[in-house]
Short mmCIF file of the C-alpha atoms (twelve columns), coordinates in Angstrom:
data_MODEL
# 
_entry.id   MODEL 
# 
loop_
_atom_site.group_PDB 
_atom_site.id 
_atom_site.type_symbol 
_atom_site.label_atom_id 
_atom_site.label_alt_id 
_atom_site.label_comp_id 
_atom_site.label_asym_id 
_atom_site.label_seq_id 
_atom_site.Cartn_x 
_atom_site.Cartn_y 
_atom_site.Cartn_z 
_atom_site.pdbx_PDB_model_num 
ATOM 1  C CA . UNK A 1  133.805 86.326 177.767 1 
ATOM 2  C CA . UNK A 2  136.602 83.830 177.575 1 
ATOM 3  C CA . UNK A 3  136.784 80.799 175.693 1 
ATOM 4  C CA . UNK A 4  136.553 77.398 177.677 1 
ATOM 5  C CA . UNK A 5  137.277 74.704 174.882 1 
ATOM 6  C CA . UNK A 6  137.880 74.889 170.920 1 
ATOM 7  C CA . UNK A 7  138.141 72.105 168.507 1 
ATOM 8  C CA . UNK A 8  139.074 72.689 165.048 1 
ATOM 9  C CA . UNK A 9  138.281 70.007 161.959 1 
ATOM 10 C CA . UNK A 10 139.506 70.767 158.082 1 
ATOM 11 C CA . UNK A 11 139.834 74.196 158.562 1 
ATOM 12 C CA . UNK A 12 140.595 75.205 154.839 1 
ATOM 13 C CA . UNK A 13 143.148 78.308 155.858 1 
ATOM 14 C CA . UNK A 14 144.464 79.504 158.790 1 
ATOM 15 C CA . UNK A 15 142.717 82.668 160.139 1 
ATOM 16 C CA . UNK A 16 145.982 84.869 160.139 1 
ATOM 17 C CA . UNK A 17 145.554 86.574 163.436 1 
ATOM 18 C CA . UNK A 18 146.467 85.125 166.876 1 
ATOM 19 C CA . UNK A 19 144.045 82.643 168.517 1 
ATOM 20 C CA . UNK A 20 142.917 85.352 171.344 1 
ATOM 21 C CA . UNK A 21 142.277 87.890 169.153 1 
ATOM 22 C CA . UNK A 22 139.940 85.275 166.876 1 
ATOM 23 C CA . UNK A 23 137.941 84.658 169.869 1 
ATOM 24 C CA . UNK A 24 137.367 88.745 171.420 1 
ATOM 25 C CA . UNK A 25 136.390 89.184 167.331 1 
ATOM 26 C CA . UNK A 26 134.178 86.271 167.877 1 
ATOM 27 C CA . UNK A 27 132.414 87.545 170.958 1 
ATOM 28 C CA . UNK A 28 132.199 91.390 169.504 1 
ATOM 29 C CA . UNK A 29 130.165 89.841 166.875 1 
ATOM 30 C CA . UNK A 30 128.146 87.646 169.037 1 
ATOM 31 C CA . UNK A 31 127.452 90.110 171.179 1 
ATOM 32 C CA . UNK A 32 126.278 92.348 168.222 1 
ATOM 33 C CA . UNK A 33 124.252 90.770 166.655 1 
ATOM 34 C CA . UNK A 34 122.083 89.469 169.095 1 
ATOM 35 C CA . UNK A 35 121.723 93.008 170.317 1 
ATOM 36 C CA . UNK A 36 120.672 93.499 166.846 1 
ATOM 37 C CA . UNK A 37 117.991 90.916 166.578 1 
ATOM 38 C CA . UNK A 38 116.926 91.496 169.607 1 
ATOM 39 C CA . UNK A 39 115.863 95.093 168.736 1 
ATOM 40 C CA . UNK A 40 114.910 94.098 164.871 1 
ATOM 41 C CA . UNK A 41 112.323 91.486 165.904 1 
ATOM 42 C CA . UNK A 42 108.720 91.928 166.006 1 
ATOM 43 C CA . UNK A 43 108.437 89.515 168.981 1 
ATOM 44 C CA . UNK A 44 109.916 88.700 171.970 1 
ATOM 45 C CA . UNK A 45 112.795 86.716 170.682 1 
ATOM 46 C CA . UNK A 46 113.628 84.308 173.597 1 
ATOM 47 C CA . UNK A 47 116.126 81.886 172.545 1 
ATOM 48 C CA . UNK A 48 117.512 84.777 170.092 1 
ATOM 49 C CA . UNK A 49 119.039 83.729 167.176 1 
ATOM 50 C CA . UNK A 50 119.611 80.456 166.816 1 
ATOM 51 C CA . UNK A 51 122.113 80.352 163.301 1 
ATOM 52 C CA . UNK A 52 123.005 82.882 160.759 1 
ATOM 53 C CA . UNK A 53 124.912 81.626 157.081 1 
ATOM 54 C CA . UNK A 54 127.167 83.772 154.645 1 
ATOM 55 C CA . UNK A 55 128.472 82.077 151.438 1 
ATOM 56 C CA . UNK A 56 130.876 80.058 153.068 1 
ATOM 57 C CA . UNK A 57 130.001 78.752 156.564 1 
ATOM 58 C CA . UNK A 58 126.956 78.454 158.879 1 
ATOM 59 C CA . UNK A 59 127.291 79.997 162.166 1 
ATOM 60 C CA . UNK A 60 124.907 77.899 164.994 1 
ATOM 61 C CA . UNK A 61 124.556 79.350 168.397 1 
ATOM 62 C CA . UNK A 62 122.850 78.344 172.016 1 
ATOM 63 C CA . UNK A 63 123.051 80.110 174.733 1 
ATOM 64 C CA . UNK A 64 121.798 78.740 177.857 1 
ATOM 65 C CA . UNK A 65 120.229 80.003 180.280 1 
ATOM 66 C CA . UNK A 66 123.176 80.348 182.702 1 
ATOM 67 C CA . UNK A 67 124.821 82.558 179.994 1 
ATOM 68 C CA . UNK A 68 127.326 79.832 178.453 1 
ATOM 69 C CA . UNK A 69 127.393 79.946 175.127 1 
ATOM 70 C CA . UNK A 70 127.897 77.019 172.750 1 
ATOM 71 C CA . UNK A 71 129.253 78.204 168.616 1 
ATOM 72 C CA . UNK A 72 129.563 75.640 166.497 1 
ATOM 73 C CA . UNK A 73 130.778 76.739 162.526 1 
ATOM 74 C CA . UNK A 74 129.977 74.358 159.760 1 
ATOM 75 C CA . UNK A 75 130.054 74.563 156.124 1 
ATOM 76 C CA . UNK A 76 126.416 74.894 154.404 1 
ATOM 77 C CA . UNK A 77 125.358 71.458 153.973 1 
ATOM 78 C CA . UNK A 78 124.410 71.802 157.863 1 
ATOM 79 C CA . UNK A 79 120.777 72.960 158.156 1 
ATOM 80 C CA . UNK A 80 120.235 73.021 161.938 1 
ATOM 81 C CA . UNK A 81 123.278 71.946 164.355 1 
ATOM 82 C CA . UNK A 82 120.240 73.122 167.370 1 
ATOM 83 C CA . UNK A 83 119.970 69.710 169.086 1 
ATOM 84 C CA . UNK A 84 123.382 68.696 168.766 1 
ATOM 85 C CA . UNK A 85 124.481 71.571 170.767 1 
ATOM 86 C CA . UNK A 86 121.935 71.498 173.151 1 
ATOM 87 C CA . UNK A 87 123.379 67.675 173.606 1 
ATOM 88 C CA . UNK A 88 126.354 69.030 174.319 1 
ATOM 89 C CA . UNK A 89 125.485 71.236 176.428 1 
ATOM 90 C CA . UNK A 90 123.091 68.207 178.525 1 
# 
């Protein structure tokens, strides 16, 4: 996948590796782990995941169904950035 736009907003420290290779690191993991909740679930998963959190960010994800995919990282106080991104998306 390549990246089509990226916006960055108080960004606490830089990520120390080139912008490129941030973004094939971003797709590898992507790409994993909805391989991996798509075999873990019980059900038919069909919007996948939709967000995943460690102790420092939220991750939210879309992807539509022509394959785009929309990322959008926020810090924790973000429950659900879902309709926003499908607004973006519209």
């Amino acid at each position: 996948g390549s990246c089509l736009f990226y916006g960055e907003w108080h960004r606490r420290r830089p990520p120390g590796i080139p912008q490129e290779e941030e973004f094939k690191l971003m797709f590898g993991m992507l790409f994993s782990l909805r391989s991996f909740v798509a075999k873990m679930s019980p059900t038919d998963m069909r919007d996948g995941f939709v967000s995943f959190h460690t102790s420092k960010y939220r991750l939210h994800y879309l992807e539509t169904p022509t394959g785009l995919r929309l990322v959008l990282n926020t810090d924790l106080a973000v429950p659900s950035a879902r309709e926003a991104l499908q607004h973006i998306y519209s």
